[in-house]
Short mmCIF file of C-alpha atoms in Angstrom, two decimals:
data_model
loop_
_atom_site.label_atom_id
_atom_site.label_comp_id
_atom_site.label_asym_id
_atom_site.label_seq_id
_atom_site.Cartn_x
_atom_site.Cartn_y
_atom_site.Cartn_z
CA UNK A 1 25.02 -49.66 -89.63
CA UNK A 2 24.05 -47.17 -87.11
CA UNK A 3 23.14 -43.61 -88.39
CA UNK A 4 26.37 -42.18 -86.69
CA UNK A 5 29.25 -45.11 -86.73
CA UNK A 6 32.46 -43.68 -87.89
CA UNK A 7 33.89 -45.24 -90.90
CA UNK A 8 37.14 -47.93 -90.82
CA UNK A 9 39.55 -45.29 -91.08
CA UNK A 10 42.18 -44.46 -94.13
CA UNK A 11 41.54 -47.85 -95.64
CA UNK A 12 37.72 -46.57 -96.46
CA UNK A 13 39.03 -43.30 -97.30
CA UNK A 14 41.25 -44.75 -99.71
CA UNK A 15 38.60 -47.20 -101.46
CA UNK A 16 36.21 -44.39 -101.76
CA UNK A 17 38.51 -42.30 -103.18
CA UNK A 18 40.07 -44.68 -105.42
CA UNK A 19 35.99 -45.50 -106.55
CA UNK A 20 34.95 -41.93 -107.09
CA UNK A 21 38.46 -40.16 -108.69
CA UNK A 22 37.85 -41.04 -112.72
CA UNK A 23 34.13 -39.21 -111.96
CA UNK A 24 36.20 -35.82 -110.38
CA UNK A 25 39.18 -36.35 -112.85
CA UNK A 26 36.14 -36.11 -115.57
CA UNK A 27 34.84 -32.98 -114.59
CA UNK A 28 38.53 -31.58 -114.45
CA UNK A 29 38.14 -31.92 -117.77
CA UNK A 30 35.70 -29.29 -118.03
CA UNK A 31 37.07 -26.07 -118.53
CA UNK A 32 34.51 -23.83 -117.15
CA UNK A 33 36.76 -20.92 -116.06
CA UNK A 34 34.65 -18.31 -114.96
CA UNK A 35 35.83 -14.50 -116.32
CA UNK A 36 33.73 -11.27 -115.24
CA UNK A 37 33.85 -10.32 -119.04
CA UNK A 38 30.17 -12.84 -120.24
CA UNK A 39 32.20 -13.03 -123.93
CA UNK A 40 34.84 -14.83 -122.65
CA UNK A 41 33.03 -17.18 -120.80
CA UNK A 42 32.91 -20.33 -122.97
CA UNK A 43 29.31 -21.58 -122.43
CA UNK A 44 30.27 -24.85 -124.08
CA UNK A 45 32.33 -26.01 -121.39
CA UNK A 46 29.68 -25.41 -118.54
CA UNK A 47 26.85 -27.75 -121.31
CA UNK A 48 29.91 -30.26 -121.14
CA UNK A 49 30.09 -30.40 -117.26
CA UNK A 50 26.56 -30.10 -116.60
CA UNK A 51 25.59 -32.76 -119.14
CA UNK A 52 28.11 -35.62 -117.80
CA UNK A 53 27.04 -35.08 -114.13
CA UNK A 54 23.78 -37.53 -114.85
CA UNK A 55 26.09 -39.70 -116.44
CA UNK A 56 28.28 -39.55 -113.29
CA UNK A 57 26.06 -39.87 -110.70
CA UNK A 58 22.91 -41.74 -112.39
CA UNK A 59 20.83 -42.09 -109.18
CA UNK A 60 21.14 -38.68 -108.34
CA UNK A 61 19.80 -37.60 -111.26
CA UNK A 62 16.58 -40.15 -111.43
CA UNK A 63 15.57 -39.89 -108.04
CA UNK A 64 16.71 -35.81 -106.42
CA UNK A 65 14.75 -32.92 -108.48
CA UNK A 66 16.88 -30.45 -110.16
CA UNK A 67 16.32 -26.88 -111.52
CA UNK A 68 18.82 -24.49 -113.18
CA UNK A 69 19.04 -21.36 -111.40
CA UNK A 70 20.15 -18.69 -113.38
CA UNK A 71 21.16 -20.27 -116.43
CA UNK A 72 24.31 -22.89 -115.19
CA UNK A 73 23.38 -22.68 -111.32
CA UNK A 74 22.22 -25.88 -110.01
CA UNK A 75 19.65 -26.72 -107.43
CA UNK A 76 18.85 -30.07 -106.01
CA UNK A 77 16.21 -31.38 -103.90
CA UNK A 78 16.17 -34.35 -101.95
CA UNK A 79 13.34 -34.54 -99.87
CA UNK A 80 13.82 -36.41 -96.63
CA UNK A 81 11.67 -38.43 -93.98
CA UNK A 82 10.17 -35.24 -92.00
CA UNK A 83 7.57 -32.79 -92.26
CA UNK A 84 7.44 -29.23 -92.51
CA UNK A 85 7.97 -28.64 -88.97
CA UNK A 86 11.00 -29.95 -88.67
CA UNK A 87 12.98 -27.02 -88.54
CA UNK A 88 14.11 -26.14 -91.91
CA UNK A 89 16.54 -28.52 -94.99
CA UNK A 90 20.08 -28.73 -94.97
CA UNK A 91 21.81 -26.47 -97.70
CA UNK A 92 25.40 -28.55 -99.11
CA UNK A 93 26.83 -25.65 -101.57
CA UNK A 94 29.91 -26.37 -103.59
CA UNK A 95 30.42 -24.02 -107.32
CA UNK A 96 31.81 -25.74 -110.54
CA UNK A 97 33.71 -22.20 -112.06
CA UNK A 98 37.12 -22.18 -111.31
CA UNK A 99 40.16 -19.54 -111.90
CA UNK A 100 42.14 -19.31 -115.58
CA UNK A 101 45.36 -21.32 -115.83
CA UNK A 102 47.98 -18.29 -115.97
CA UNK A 103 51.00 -20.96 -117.87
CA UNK A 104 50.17 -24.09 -118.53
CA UNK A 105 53.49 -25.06 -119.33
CA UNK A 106 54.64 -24.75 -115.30
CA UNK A 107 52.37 -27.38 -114.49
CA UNK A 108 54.02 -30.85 -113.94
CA UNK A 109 50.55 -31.82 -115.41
CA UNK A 110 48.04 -30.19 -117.86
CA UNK A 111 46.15 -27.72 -115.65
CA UNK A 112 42.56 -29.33 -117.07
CA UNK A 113 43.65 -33.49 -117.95
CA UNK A 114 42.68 -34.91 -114.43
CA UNK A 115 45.26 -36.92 -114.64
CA UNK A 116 45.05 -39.52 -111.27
CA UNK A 117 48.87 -39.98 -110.76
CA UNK A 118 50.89 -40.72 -107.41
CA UNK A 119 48.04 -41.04 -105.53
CA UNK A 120 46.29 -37.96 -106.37
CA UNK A 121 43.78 -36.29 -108.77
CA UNK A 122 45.46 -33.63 -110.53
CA UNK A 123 43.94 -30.32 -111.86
CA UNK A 124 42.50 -27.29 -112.16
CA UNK A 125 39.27 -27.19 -109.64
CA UNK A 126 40.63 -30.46 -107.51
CA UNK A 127 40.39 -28.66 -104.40
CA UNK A 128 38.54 -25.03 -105.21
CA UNK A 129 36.28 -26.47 -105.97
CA UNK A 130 34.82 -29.32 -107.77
CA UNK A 131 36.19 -31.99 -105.17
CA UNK A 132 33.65 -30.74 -102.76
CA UNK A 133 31.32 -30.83 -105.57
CA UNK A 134 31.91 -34.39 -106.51
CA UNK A 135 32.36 -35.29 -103.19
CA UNK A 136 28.87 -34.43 -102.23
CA UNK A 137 27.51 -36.09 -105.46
CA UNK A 138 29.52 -39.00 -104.67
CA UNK A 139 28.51 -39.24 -101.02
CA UNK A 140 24.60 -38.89 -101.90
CA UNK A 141 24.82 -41.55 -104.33
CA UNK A 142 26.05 -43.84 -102.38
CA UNK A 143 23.00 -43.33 -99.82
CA UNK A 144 20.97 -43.40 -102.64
CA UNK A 145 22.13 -46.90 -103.49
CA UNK A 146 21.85 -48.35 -99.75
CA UNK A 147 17.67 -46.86 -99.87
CA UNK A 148 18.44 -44.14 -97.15
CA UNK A 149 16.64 -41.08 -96.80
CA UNK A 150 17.66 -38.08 -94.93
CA UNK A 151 15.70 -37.02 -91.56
CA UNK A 152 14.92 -33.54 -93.43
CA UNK A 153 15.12 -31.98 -96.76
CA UNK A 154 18.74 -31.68 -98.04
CA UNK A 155 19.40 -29.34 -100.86
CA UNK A 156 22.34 -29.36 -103.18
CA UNK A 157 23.35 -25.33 -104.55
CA UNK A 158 25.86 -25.59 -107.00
CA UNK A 159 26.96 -22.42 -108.50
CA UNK A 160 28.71 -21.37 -111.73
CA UNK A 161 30.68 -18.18 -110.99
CA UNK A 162 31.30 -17.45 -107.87
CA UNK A 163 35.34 -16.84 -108.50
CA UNK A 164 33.75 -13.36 -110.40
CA UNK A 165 31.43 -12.94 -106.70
CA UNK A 166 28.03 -13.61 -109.47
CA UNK A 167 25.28 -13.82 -108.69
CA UNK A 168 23.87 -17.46 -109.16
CA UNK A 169 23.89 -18.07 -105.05
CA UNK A 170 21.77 -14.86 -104.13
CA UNK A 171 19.52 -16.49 -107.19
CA UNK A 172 19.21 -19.98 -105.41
CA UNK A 173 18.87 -17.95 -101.89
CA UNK A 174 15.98 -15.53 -103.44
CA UNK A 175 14.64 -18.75 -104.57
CA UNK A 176 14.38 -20.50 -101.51
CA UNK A 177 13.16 -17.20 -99.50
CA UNK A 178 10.31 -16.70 -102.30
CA UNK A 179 9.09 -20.21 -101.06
CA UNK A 180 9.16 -19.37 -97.34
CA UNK A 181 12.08 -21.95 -96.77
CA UNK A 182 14.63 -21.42 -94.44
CA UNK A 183 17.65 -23.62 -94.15
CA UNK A 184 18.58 -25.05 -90.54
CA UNK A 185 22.06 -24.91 -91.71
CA UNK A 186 24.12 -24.23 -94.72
CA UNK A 187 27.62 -25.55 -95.28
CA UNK A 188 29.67 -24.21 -98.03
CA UNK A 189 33.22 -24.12 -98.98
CA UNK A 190 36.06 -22.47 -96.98
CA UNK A 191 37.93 -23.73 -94.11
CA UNK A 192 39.80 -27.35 -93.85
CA UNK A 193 41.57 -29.58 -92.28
CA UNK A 194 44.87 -27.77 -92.13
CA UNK A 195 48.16 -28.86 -91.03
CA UNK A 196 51.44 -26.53 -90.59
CA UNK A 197 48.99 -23.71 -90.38
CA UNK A 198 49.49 -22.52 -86.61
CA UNK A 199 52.97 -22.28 -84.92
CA UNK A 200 53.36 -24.28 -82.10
CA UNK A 201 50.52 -26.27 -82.55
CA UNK A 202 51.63 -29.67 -84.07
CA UNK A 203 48.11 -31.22 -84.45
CA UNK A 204 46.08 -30.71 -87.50
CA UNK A 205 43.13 -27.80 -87.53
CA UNK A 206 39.99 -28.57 -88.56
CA UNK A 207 39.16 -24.60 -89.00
CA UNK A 208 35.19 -24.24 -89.79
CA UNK A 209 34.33 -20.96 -91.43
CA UNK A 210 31.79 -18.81 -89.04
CA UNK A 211 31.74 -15.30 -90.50
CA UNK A 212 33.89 -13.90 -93.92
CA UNK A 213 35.16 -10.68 -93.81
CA UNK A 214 33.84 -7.91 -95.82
CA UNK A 215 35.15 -7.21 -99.38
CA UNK A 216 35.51 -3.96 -100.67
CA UNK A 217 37.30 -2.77 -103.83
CA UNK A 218 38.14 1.57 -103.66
CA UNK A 219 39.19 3.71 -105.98
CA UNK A 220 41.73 6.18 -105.79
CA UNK A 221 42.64 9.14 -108.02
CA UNK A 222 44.16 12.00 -108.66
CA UNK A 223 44.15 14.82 -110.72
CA UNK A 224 46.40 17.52 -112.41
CA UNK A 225 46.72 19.11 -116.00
CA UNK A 226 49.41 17.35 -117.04
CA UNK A 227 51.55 18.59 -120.16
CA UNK A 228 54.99 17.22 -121.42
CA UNK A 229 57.23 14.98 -119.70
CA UNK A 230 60.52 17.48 -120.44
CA UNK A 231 58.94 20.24 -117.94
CA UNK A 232 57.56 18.04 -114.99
CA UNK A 233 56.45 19.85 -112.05
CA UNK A 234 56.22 18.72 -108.53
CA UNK A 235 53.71 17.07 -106.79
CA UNK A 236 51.72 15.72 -109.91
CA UNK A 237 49.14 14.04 -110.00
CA UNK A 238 51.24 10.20 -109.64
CA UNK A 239 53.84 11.81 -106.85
CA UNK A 240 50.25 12.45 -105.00
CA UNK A 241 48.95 9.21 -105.84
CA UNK A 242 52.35 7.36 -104.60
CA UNK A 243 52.23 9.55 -101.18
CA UNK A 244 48.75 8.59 -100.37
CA UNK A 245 49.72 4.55 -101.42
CA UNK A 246 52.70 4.70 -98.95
CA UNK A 247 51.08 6.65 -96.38
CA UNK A 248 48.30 3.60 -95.96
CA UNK A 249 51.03 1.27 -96.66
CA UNK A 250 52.93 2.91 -93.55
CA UNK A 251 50.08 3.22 -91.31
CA UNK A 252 47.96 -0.28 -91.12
CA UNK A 253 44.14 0.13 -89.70
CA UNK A 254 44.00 -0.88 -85.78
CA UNK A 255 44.30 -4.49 -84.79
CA UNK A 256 41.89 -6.26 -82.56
CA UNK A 257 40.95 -9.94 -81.75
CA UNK A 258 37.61 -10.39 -82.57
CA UNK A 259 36.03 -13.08 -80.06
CA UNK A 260 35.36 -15.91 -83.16
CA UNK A 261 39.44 -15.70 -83.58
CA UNK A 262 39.63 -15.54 -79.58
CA UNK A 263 37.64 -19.08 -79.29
CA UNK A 264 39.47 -20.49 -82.17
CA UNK A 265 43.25 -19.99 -80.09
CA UNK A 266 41.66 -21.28 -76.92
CA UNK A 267 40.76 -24.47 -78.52
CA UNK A 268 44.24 -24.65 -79.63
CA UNK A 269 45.83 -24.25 -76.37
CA UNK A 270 45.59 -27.84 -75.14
CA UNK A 271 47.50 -28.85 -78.17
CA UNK A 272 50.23 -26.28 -78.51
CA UNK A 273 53.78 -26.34 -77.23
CA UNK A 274 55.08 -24.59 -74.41
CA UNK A 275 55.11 -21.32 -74.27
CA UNK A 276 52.21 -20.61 -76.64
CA UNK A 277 50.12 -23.47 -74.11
CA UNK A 278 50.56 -20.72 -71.82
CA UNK A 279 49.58 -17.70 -73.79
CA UNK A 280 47.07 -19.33 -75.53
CA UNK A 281 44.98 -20.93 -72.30
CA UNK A 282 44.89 -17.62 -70.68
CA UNK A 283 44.19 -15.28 -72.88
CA UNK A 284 42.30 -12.76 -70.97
CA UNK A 285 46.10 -12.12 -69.70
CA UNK A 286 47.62 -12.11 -73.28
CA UNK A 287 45.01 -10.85 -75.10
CA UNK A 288 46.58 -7.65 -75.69
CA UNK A 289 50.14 -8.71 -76.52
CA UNK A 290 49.34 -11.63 -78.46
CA UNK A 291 47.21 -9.29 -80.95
CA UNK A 292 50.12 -6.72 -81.06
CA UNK A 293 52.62 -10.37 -82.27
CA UNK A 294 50.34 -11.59 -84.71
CA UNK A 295 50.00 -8.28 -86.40
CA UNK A 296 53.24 -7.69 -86.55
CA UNK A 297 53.92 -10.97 -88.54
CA UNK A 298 51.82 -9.92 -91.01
CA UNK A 299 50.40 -11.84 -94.04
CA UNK A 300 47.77 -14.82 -92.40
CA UNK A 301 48.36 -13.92 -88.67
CA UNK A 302 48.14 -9.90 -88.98
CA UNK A 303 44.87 -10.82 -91.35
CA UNK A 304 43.03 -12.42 -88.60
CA UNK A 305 43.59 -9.29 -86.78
CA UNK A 306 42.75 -6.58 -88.98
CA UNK A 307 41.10 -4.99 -91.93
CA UNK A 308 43.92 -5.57 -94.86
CA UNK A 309 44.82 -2.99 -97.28
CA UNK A 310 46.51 -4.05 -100.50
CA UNK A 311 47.31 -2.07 -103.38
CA UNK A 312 46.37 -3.83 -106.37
CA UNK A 313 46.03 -2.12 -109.60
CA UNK A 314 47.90 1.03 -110.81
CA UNK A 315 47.29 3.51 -113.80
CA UNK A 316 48.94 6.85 -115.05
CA UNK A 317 49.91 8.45 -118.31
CA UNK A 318 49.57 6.30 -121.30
CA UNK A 319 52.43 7.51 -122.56
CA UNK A 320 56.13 7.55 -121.13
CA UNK A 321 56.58 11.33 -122.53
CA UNK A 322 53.28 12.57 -120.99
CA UNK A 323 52.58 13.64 -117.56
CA UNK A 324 49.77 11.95 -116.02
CA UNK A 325 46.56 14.06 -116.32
CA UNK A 326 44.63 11.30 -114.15
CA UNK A 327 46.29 8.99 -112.14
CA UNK A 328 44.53 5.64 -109.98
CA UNK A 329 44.90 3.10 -108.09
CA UNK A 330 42.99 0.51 -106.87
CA UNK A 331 43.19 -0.90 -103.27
CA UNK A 332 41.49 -4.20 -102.73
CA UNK A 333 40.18 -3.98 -99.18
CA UNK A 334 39.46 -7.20 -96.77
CA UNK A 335 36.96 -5.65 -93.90
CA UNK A 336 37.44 -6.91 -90.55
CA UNK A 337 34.09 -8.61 -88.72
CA UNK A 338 33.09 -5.59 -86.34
CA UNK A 339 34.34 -3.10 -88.88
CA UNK A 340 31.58 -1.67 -91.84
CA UNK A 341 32.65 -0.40 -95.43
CA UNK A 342 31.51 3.28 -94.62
CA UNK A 343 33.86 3.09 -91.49
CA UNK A 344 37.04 1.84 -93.30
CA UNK A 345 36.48 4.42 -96.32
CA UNK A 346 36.25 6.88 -93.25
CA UNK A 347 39.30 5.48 -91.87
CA UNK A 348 41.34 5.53 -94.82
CA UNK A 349 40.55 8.97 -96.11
CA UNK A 350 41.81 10.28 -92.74
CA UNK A 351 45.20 8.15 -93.14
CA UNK A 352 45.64 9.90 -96.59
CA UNK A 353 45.26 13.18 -95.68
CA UNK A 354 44.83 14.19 -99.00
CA UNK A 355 41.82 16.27 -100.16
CA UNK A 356 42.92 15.99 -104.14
CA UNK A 357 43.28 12.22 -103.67
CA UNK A 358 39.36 11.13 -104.19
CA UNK A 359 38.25 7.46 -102.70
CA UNK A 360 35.37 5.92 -104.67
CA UNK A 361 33.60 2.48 -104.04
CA UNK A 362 33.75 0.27 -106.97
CA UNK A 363 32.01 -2.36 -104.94
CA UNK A 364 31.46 -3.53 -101.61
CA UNK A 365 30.19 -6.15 -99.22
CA UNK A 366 29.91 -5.55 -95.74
CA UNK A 367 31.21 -8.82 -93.48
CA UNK A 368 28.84 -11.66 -92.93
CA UNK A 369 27.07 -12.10 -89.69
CA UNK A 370 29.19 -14.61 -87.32
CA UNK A 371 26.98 -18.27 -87.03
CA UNK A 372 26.91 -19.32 -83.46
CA UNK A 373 29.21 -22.09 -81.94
CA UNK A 374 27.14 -23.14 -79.08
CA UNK A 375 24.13 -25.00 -81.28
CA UNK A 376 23.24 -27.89 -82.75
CA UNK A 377 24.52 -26.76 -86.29
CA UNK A 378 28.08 -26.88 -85.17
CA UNK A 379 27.61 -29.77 -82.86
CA UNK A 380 26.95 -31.87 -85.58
CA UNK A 381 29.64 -30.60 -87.70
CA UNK A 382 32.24 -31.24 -84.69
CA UNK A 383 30.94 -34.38 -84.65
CA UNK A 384 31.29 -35.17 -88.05
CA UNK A 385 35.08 -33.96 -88.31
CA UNK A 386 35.50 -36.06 -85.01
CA UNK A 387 34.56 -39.20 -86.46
CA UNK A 388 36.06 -38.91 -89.67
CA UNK A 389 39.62 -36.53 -88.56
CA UNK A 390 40.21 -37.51 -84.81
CA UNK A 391 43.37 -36.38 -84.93
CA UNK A 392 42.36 -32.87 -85.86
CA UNK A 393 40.88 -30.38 -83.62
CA UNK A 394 37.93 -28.53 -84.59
CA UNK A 395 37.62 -25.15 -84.34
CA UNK A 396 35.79 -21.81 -85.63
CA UNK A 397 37.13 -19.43 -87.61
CA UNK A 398 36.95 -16.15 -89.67
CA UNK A 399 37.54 -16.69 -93.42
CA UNK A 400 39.99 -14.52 -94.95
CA UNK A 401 38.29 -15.06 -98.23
CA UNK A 402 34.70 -14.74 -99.90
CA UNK A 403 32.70 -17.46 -100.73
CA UNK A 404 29.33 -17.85 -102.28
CA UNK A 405 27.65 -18.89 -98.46
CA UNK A 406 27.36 -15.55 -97.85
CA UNK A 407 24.35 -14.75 -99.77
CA UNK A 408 22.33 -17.04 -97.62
CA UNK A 409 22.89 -15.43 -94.73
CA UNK A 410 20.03 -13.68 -95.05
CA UNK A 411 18.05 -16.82 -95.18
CA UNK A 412 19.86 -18.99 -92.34
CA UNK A 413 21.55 -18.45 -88.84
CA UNK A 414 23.57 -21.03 -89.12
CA UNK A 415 26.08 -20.46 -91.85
CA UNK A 416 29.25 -22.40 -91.95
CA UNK A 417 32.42 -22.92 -94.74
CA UNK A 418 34.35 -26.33 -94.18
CA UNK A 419 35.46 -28.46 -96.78
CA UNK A 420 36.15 -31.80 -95.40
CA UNK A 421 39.46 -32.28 -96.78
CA UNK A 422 43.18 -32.23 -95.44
CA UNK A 423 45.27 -29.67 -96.58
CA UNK A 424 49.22 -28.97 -95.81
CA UNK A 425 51.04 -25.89 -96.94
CA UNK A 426 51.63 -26.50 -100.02
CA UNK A 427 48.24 -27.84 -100.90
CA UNK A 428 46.66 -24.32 -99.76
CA UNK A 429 49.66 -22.68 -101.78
CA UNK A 430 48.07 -24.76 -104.66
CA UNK A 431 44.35 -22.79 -104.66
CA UNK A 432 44.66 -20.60 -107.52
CA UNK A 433 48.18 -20.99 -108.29
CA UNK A 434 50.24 -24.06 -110.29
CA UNK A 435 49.84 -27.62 -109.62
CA UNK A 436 46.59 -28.04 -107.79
CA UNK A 437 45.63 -31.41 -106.94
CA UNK A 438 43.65 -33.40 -104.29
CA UNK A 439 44.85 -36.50 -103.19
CA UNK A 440 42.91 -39.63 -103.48
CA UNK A 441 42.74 -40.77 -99.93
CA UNK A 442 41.83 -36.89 -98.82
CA UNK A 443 38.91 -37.32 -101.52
CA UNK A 444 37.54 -40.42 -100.07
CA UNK A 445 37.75 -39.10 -96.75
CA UNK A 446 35.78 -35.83 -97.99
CA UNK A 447 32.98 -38.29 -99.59
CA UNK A 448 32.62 -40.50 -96.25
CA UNK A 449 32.40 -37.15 -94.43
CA UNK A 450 29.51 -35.69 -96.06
CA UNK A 451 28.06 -39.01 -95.87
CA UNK A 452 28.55 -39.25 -92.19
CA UNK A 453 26.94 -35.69 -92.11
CA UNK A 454 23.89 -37.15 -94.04
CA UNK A 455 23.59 -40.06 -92.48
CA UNK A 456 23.86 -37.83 -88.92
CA UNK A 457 21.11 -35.77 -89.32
CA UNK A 458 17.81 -35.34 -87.00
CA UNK A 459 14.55 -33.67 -87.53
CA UNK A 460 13.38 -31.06 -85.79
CA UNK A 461 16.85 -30.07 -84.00
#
């Protein structure tokens, strides 16, 4: 087979899938829900799903090396056909942790059986995030079994808590720096192959990650001395609190297209409908306009536009007879690419207009650098989704999310979230919420992509 034929098409897709479900269905099992609190972590659950993945995938396990980073973080190494000129390995990152079950009981099927039903593999973790996990298990055994071997070092970074942001990736990054390695290109979680996710564009969007917005969670309070309910007085310290909520609620930060989201609509122009063919392919015309519509339909268009603001947390008197002596709120804060977290505290201290209302940082990132489009990195991943999605169109864009590929920026240029699966609405609705499940077909097609990406791969690029 030559290094870059495309595979037969949904009949593949649906063999592999059907082959490799029981192992993903397994690790459903595994409830290794990740909390920020380390005592309610149950440790027992991450030794279960770390001790059936040799089980799983046997050849991976006799023939890649493996250290645990950080206690349950997982590093791989499978050490291709080049030398150490070749231009640096290829990082595949995927984490095992995954978000508590808020009812189990509104789940047509137990949140953590796997159950493989109706032609899909049901469960908590199907599609955030141990499908990509077992799908790049899956796809190096395989390779394993036909005697290949990359052109260049591939590593595998599997980490146990990013849904908390941990700190297992920067581990495996720090790692990698302290031996002077520098990945060619890492590909993490993220984007997909999304359909009914642009209007007027009928075509399914293969949307790869290039950048993730900042994350920044601030503080605000206010003070006052409080006293008893029965002789309130005005403008306390919650009336000051709810004036400066509404006041950023009423006045959203400045929208802009930043050029990542201005590449990703041109590439949809050729397959959108009439008008938005028009506005799309000529946007230095509509530019301006078409920034000022998406932002003012708000929750996924305005958040490609803008730095979000969302309220998130609230806390005042403990007591329904006592005035509030302390009053806070906590805004969870999504920081446009071009924007910094110094500007936007800036910016939303002026919008309050409040000097009793103090803004602290609880914690911030700043956005990720933007990975280029134009190099070999992203050629190869076009190629990829071309051979194994043809009906999709690829195309960058700028994650709304975090994911743990941010902490190797630092160590690679070329930093990119896809994961290789196809995802309507209602799957995406799934992430996090009730009734997540990845279907079997969409699983076999993720496993033959990361094959294809394997098997694709040149030294010295």
């Amino acid at each position: 087979m030559p290094t870059t034929s495309a595979p037969a098409g949904a009949a593949a897709a649906l063999q592999t899938g059907a082959a490799a479900a029981p192992k993903l269905a397994r690790l459903i099992t595994c409830r290794t829900v990740s909390f920020s609190d380390p005592d309610q972590v149950e440790a027992g659950e991450f030794d279960a799903f770390v001790q059936a993945l040799p089980e799983l995938f046997p050849l991976v396990h006799a023939r890649l090396g493996l250290e645990r980073v950080n206690g349950y973080g997982l590093l791989y190494r499978w050490q291709g056909s080049g030398t150490d000129d070749d231009g640096g390995p290829l990082v595949l990152m995927a984490h095992y942790d995954v978000v508590p079950v808020q009812d189990p009981a509104s789940w047509d099927h137990p949140p953590f059986s796997g159950e493989i039903t109706d032609g899909r593999i049901w469960g908590r973790g199907t599609l955030d995030d141990k499908g990509s996990l077992a799908a790049i298990l899956e796809a190096v055994e395989l390779l394993l079994a036909e005697g290949f071997v990359p052109a260049r070092d591939v590593y595998l970074s599997f980490g146990n808590n990013e849904e908390t942001a941990g700190d297992t990736a920067q581990a495996a990054a720090d790692l990698l720096a302290s031996r002077g390695i520098r990945p060619w290109l890492v590909l993490d979680e993220g984007g997909a192959v999304a359909a009914q996710a642009f209007p007027f564009v009928d075509r399914p969007v293969a949307v790869v990650g290039v950048a993730e917005k900042g994350i920044l969670d601030v503080e605000l309070s206010t003070e006052d001395p409080g006293g008893h309910a029965s002789t309130p007085h005005r403008r306390g310290a919650t009336a000051r609190l709810a004036r400066a909520i509404t006041r950023l609620d009423n006045h959203p930060l400045p929208a802009v297209l930043p050029e990542p989201t201005v590449e990703m609509i041109g590439r949809l122009a050729p397959s959108a409908r009439f008008p938005a063919r028009l506005v799309f392919g000529n946007l230095r015309l509509f530019r301006v306009p078409l920034t000022r519509v998406l932002a003012r339909m708000g929750g996924e268009p305005g958040a490609l536009t803008r730095t979000t603001v969302a309220v998130t947390q609230l806390q005042g008197s403990r007591a329904s007879n006592v005035l509030a002596s302390r009053a806070t709120a906590t805004a969870n804060i999504r920081v446009a690419v071009g924007e910094s977290v110094q500007g936007t505290v800036a910016r939303l201290d002026r919008i309050i207009a409040d000097s009793s209302v103090t803004l602290r940082v609880l914690e911030g990132n700043e956005p990720s650098p933007v990975s280029a489009t134009d190099n070999a990195q992203f050629a190869l991943l076009e190629q990829a989704i071309t051979a194994l999605f043809p009906d999709a169109v690829p195309a960058p864009y700028i994650m709304l999310a975090g994911t743990d590929s941010r902490r190797f920026t630092g160590i690679c240029d070329a930093v990119y979230r896809f994961a290789p699966f196809r995802m309507d609405r209602r799957d995406r609705a799934s992430i996090h919420g009730d009734n997540e499940y990845l279907g079997v077909q969409a699983f076999g097609e993720g496993i033959l992509f990361y094959a294809f990406l394997l098997r694709s791969l040149k030294a010295g690029q």
